[in-house]
Short mmCIF file of C-alpha atoms in Angstrom, two decimals:
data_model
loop_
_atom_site.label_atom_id
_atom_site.label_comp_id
_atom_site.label_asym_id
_atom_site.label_seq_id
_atom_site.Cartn_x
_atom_site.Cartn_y
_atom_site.Cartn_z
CA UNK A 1410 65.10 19.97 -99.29
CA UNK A 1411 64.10 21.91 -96.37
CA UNK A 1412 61.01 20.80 -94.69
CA UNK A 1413 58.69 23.62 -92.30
CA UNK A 1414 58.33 23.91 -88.75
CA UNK A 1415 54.96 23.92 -87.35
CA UNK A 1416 55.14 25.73 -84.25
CA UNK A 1417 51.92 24.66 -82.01
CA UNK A 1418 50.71 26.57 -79.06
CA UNK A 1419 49.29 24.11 -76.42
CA UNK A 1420 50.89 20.70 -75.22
CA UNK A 1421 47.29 18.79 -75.02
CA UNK A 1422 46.08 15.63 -77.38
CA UNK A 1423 44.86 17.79 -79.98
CA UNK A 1424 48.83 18.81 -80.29
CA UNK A 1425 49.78 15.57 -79.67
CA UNK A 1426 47.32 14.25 -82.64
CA UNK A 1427 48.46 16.72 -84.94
CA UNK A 1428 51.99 16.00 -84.67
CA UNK A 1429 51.68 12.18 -85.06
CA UNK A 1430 49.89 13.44 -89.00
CA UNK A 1431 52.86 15.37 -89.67
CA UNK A 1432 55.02 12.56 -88.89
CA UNK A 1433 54.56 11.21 -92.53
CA UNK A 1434 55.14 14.02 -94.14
CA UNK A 1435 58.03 14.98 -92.47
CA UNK A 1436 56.84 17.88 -91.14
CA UNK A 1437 58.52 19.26 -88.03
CA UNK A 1438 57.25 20.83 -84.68
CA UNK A 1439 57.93 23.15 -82.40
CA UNK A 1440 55.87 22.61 -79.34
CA UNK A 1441 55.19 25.72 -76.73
CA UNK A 1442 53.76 23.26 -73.76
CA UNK A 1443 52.82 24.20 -69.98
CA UNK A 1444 54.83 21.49 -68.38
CA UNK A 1445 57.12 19.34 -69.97
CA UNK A 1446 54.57 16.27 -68.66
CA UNK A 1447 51.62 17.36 -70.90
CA UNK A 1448 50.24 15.25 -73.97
CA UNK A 1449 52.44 16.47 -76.68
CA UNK A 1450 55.47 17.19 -74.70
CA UNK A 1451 55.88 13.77 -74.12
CA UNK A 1452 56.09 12.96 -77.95
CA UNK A 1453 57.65 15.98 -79.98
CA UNK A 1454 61.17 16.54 -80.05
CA UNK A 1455 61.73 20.50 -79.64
CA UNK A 1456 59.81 21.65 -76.44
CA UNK A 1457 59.46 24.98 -75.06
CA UNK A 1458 57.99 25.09 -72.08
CA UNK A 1459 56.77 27.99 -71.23
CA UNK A 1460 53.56 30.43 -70.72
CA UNK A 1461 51.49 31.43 -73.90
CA UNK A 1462 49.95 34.60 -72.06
CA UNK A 1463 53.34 36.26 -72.07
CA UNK A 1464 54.63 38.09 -75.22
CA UNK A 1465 58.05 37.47 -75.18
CA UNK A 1466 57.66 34.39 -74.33
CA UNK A 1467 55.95 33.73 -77.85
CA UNK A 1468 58.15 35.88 -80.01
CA UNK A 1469 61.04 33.66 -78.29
CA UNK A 1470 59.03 30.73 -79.52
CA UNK A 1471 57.99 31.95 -83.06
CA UNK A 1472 61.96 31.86 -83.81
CA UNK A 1473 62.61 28.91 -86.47
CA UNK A 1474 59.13 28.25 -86.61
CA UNK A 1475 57.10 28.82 -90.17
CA UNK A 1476 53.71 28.93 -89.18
CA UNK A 1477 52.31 29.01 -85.66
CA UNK A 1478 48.95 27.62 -85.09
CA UNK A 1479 47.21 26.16 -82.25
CA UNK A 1480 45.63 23.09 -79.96
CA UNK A 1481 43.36 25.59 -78.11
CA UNK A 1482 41.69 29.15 -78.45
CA UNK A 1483 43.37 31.29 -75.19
CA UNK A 1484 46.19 33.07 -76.51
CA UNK A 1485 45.69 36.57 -75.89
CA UNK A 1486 43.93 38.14 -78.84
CA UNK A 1487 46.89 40.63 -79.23
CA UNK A 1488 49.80 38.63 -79.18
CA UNK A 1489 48.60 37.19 -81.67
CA UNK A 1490 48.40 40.48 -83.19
CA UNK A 1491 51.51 41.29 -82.78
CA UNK A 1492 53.50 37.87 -84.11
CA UNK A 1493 51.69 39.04 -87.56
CA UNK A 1494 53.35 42.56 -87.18
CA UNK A 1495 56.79 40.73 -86.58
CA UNK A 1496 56.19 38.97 -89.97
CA UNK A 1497 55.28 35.37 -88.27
CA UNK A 1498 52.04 34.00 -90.36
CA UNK A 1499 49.66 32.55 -87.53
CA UNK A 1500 46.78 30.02 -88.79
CA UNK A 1501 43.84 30.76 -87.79
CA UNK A 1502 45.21 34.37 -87.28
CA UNK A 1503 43.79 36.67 -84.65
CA UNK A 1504 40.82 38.11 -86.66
CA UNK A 1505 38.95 34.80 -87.05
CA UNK A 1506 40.18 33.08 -84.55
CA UNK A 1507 38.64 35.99 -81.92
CA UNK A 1508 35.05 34.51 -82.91
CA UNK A 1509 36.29 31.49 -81.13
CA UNK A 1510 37.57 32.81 -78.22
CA UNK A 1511 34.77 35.40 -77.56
CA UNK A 1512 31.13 34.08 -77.95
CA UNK A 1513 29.72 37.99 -77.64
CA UNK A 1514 31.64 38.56 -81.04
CA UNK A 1515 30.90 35.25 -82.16
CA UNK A 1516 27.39 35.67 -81.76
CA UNK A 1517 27.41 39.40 -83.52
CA UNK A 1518 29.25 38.33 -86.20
CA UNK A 1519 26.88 35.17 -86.85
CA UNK A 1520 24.26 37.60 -86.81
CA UNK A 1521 25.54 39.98 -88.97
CA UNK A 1522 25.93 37.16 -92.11
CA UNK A 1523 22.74 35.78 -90.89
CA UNK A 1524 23.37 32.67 -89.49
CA UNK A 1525 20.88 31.18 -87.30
CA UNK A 1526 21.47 30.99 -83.99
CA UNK A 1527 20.38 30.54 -80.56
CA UNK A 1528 18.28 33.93 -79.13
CA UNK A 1529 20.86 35.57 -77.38
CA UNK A 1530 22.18 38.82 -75.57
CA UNK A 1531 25.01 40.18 -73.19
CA UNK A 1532 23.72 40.62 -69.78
CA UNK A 1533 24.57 42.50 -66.86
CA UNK A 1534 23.54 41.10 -63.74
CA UNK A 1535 20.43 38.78 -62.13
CA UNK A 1536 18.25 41.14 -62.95
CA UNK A 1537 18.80 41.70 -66.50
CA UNK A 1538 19.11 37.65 -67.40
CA UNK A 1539 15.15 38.16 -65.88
CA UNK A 1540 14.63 41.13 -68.20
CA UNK A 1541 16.08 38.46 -71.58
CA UNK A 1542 13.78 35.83 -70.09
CA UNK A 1543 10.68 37.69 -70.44
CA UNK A 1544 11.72 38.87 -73.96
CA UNK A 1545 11.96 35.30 -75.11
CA UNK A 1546 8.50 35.00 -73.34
CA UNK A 1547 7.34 37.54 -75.58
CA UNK A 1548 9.41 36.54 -78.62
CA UNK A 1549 8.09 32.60 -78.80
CA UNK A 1550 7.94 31.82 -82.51
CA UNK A 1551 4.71 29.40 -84.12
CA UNK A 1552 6.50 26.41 -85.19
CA UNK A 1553 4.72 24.83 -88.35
CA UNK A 1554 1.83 22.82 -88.30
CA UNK A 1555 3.90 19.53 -89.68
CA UNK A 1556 6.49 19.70 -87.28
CA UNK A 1557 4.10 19.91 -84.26
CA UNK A 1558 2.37 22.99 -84.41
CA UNK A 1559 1.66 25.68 -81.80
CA UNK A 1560 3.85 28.25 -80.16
CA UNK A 1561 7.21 27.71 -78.94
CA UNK A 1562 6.88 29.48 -75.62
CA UNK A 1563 10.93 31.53 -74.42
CA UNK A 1564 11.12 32.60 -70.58
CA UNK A 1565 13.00 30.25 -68.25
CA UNK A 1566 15.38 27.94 -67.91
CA UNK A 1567 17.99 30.69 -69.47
CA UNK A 1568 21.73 29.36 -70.93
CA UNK A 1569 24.24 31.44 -69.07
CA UNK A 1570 27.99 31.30 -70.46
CA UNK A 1571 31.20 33.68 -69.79
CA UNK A 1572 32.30 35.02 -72.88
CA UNK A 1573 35.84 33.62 -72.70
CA UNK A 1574 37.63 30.30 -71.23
CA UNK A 1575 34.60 27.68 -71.24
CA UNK A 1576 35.23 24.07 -72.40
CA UNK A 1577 33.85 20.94 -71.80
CA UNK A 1578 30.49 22.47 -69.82
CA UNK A 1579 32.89 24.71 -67.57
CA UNK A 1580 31.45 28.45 -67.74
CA UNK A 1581 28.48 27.18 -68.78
CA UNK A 1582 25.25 27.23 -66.33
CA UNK A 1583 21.31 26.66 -67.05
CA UNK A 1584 19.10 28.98 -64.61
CA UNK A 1585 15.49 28.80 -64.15
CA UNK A 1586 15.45 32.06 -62.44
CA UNK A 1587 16.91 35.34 -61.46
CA UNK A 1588 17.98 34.22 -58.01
CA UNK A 1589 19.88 30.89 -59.44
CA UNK A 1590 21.71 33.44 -62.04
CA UNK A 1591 24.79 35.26 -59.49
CA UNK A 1592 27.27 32.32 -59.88
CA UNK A 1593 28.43 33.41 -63.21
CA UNK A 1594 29.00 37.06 -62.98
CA UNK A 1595 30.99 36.80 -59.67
CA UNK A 1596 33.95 35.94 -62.17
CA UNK A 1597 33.76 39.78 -63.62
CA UNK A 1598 34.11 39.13 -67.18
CA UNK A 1599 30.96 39.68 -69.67
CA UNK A 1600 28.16 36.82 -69.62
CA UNK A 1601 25.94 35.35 -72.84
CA UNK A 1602 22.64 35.24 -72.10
CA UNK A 1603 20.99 32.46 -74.61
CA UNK A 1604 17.49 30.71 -75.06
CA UNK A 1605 17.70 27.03 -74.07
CA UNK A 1606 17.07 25.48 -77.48
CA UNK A 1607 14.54 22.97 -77.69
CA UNK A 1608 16.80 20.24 -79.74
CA UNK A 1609 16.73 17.12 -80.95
CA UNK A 1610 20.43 16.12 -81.01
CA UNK A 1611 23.77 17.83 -81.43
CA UNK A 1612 25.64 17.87 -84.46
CA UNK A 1613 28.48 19.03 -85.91
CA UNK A 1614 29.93 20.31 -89.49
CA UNK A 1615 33.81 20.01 -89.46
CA UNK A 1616 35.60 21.64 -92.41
CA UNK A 1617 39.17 23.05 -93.56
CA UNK A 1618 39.83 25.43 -95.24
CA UNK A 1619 43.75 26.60 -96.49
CA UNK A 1620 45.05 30.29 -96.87
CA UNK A 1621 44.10 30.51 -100.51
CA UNK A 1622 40.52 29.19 -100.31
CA UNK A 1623 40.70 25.46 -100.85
CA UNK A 1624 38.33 24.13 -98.61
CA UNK A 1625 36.64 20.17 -97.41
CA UNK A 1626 34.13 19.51 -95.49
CA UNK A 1627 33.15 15.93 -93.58
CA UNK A 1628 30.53 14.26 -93.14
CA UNK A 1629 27.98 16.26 -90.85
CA UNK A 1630 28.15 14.31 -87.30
CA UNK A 1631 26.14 12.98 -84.29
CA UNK A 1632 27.67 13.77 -81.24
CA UNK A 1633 26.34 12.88 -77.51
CA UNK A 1634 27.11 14.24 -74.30
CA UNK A 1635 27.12 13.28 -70.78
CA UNK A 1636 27.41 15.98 -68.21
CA UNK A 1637 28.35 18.60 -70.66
CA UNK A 1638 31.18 16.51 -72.00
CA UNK A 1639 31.46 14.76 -75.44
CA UNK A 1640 30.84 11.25 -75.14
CA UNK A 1641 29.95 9.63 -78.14
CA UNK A 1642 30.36 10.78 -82.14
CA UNK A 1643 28.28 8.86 -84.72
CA UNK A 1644 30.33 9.40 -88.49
CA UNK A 1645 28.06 10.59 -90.22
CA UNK A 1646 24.80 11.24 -88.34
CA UNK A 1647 22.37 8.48 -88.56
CA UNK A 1648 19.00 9.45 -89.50
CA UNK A 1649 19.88 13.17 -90.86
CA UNK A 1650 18.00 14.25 -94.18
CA UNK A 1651 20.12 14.51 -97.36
CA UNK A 1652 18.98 18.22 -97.51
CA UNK A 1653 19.50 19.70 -93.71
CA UNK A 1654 23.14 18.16 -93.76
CA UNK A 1655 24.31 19.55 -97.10
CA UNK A 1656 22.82 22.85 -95.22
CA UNK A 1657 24.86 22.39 -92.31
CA UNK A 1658 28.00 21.39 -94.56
CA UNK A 1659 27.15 24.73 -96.76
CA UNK A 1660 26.65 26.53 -93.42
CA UNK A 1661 30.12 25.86 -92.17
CA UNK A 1662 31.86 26.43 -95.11
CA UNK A 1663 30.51 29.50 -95.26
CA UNK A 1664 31.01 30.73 -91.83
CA UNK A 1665 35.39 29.33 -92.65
CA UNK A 1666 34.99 31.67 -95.74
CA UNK A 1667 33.22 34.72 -93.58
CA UNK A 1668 35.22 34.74 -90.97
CA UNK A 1669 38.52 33.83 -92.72
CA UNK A 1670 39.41 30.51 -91.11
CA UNK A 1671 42.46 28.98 -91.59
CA UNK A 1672 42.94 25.32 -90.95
CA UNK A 1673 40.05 23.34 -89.26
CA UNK A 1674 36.41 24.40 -88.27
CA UNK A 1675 34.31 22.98 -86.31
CA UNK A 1676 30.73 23.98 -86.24
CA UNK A 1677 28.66 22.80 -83.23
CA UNK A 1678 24.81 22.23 -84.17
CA UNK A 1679 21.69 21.94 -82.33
CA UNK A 1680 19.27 19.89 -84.62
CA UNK A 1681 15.71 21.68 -82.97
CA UNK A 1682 12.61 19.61 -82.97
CA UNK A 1683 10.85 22.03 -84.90
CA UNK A 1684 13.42 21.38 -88.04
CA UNK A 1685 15.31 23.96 -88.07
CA UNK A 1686 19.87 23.84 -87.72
CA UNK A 1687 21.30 26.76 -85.29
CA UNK A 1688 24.83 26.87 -84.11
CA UNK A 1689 25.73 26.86 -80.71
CA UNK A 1690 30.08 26.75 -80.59
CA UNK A 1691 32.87 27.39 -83.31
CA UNK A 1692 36.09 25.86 -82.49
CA UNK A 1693 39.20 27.00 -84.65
CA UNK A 1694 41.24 24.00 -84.39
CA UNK A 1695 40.65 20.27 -84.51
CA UNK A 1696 38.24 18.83 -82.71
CA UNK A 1697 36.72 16.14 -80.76
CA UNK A 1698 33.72 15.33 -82.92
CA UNK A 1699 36.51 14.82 -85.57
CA UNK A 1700 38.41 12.33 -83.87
CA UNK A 1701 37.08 9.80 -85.43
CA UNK A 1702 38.40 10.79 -88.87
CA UNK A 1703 41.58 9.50 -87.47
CA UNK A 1704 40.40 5.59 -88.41
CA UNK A 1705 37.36 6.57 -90.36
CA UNK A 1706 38.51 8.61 -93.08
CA UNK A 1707 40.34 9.00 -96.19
CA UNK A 1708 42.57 11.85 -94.81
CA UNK A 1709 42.19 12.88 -91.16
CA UNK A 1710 41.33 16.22 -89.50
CA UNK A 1711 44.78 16.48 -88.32
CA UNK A 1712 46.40 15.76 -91.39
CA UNK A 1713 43.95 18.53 -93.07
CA UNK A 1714 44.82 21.15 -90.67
CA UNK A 1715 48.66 20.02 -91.08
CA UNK A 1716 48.22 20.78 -94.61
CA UNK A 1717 46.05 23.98 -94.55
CA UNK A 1718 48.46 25.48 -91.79
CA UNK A 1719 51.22 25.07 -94.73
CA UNK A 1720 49.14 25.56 -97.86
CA UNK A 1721 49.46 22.70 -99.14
CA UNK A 1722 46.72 21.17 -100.64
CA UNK A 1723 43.58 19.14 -98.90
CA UNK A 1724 43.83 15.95 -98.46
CA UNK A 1725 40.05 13.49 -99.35
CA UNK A 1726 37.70 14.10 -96.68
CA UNK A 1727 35.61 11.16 -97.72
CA UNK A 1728 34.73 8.17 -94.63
CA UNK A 1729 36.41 4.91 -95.55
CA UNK A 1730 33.20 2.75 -94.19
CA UNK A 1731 29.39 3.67 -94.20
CA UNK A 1732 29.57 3.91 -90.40
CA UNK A 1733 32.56 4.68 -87.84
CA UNK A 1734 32.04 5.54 -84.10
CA UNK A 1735 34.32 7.14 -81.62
CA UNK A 1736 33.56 7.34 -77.55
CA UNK A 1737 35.54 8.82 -75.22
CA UNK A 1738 37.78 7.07 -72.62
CA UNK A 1739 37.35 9.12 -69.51
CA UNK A 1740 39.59 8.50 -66.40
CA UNK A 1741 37.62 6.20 -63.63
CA UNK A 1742 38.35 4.44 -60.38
CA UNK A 1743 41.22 1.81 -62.71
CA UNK A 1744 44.17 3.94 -63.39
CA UNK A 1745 46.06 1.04 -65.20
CA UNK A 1746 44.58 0.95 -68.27
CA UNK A 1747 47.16 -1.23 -70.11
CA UNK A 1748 45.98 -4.20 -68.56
CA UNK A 1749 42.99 -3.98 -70.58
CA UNK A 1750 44.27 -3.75 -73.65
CA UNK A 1751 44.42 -7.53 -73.86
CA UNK A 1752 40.74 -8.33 -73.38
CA UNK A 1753 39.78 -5.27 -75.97
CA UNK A 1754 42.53 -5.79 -78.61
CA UNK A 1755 41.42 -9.93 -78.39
CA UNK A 1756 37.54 -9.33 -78.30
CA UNK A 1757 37.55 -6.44 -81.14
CA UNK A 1758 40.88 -6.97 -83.45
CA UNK A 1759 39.32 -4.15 -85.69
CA UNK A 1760 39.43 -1.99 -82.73
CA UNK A 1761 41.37 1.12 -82.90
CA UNK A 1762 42.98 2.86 -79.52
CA UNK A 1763 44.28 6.48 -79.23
CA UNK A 1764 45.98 6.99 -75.55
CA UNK A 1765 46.98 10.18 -74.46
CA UNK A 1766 49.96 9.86 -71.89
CA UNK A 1767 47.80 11.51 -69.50
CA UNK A 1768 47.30 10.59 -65.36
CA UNK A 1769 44.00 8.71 -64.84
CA UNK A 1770 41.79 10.83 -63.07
CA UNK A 1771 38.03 10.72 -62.81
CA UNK A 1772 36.53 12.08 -65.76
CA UNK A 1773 39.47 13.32 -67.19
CA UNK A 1774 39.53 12.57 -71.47
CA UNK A 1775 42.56 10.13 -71.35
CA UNK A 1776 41.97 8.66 -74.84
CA UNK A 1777 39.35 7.50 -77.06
CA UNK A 1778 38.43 4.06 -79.15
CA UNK A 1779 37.40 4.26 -83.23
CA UNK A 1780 35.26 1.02 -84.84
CA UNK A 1781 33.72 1.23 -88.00
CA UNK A 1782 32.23 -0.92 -90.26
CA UNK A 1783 28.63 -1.95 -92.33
CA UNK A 1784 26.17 -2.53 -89.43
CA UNK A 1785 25.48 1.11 -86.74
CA UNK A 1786 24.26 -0.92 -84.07
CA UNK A 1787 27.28 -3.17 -83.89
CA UNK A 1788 30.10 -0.12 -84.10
CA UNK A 1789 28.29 1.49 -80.96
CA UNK A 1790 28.70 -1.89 -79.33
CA UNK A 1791 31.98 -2.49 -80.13
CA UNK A 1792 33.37 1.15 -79.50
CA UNK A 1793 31.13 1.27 -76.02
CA UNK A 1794 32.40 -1.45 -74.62
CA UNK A 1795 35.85 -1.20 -75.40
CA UNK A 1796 35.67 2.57 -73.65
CA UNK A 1797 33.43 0.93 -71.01
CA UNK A 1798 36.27 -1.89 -70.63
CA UNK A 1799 39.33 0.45 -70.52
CA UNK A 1800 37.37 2.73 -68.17
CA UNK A 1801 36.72 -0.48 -65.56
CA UNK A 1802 32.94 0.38 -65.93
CA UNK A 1803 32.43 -2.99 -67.65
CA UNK A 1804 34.63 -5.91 -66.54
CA UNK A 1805 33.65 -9.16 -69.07
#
């Protein structure tokens, strides 16, 4: 029997993840990486590296591999393109996955299959993000009487965001007026103008979906950030009415079927104060508010998009425990993390580490810690202070 090659553009965790799922099934990968020193690289077997703007570069790749598919969203719209011409099948393939890598189509599209979203428009310069300001001023909407009441005023602060090549709160800035609004347009690529949203919490609806419609969806998450990065994901959101997250599950599986994802969703939420769901990000591949399906469910986001990228059929999306909890390990001033792994593995047998090869740097996502179990406010504990630990921010 001859088992598939996934070919996977992108040498970060997500690749590296996503490999370690196909390990049991004996799925094999082909790994286009930047440096031979990146996350995956250090892990899969067959390594190209190489750069993933460059055509030939890719069709070189492509060669032996069954399906291509991805650990981020930057290939170049047409390349993709053109793999499909030479016959390669590429998961998500270039016409949905251009709503992740462009939020001006993103947003359109949204629009057009009326899904709610954030008030938004391109903009052109200082000026004009003052011109959107004062139409949100005039475009407040009454928010019902039971959820507050009164008039939810627009205008200033304004979310500004370059169309292409933001992560993590990069190409990303808040503006509370015209003059504070140059920074982003000196990079000469379009910017998103967008009302700041008024939320509650984040959330986020992760789903699969395969090439011939099968489709899961997870439990609808919490997840928290500090300074624009993902810190902590709650599995599934405490607190979040029966109804508004079957909406949000409904909503994502709808937006995979729209926009004809293939392989894993993720649907970023803002969860307003006034009741209402809008989405704010789509990422096409897995995703950091599904790490924690790694531990906490019955069949993990990587192994999902493994199987979707192959059409093969979805694995049980279902959470193994009523609560799991993932935070991030971010790089701090302690770059030898091993030597805390006897404290956290001793403390917190139950505990469950995910490393990523990478340098310690300040910051920098190096790994992250799952804990799950009956009781909410004892997972946060546990998974906090094993991140806290590893990070040298708590020492006892």
């Amino acid at each position: 029997m001859t088992f598939p090659v996934v070919g996977m553009v992108g040498g970060g965790q997500l690749a590296r993840m996503t490999h370690e799922a196909g390990i049991p099934l004996g799925i094999r990968f082909k790994l286009l990486s930047d440096t031979p020193q990146d996350s995956a690289a250090q892990v899969v077997g067959d390594v190209v590296v190489g750069d993933y703007r460059d055509l030939d570069t890719l069709r070189a790749f492509a060669r032996g591999c069954d399906v291509i598919t991805f650990d981020h969203e930057h290939v170049p719209t047409e390349h993709l393109r053109a793999l499909e011409a030479d016959g390669i099948p590429v998961r998500p393939g270039p016409e949905a996955l251009v709503h992740a890598q462009d939020k001006g189509v993103m947003r359109a599209r949204l629009d057009a299959i009326g899904v709610p979203c954030p008030r938004h428009r391109i903009v052109a310069d200082p000026a004009d993000v003052a011109a959107f300001a004062a139409e949100l001023e005039r475009g407040g909407h009454d928010v019902p009487s039971g959820k507050g009441g009164g008039r939810r005023a627009g205008g200033f602060p304004v979310v500004l965001k370059t169309v292409r090549g933001g992560y993590d709160g990069k190409g990303v800035w808040v503006v509370d007026s015209a003059e504070e609004a140059a920074e982003p347009f000196r990079a000469g690529v379009p910017v998103l103008a967008e009302e700041k949203v008024d939320f509650v919490r984040e959330l986020a609806a992760n789903v699969v979906r395969s090439p011939h419609g099968q489709a899961v969806a997870y439990p609808v998450v919490e997840s928290r950030q500090v300074n624009g990065v993902c810190d902590t994901v709650i599995a599934p959101a405490p607190g979040l009415d029966e109804e508004l997250a079957l909406r949000a599950e409904e909503m994502a599986l709808s937006i995979a079927k729209e926009l004809g994802v293939v392989g894993h969703l993720a649907v970023e939420l803002f969860q307003t104060r006034d009741g209402r769901i809008l989405v704010n990000e789509l990422a096409m591949r897995p995703h950091n508010s599904g790490h924690w399906t790694m531990d906490g469910a019955i069949t993990s986001q990587f192994a999902n998009h493994v199987r979707a990228v192959l059409d093969l059929p979805l694995g049980d999306p279902r959470p193994r425990a009523p609560w799991t909890v993932m935070v991030n390990v971010l790089g701090g001033d302690y770059p030898d993390m091993y030597s805390a792994y006897l404290h956290c593995m001793a403390r917190d047998p139950g505990l469950k580490i995910h490393m990523y090869g990478k340098d310690v740097k300040p910051g920098r996502k190096v790994g992250h810690v799952n804990t799950y179990g009956d009781d909410l406010d004892d997972v946060l504990e546990r998974a906090r202070h094993a991140a806290g630990y590893l990070r040298g921010t708590i020492t006892e």
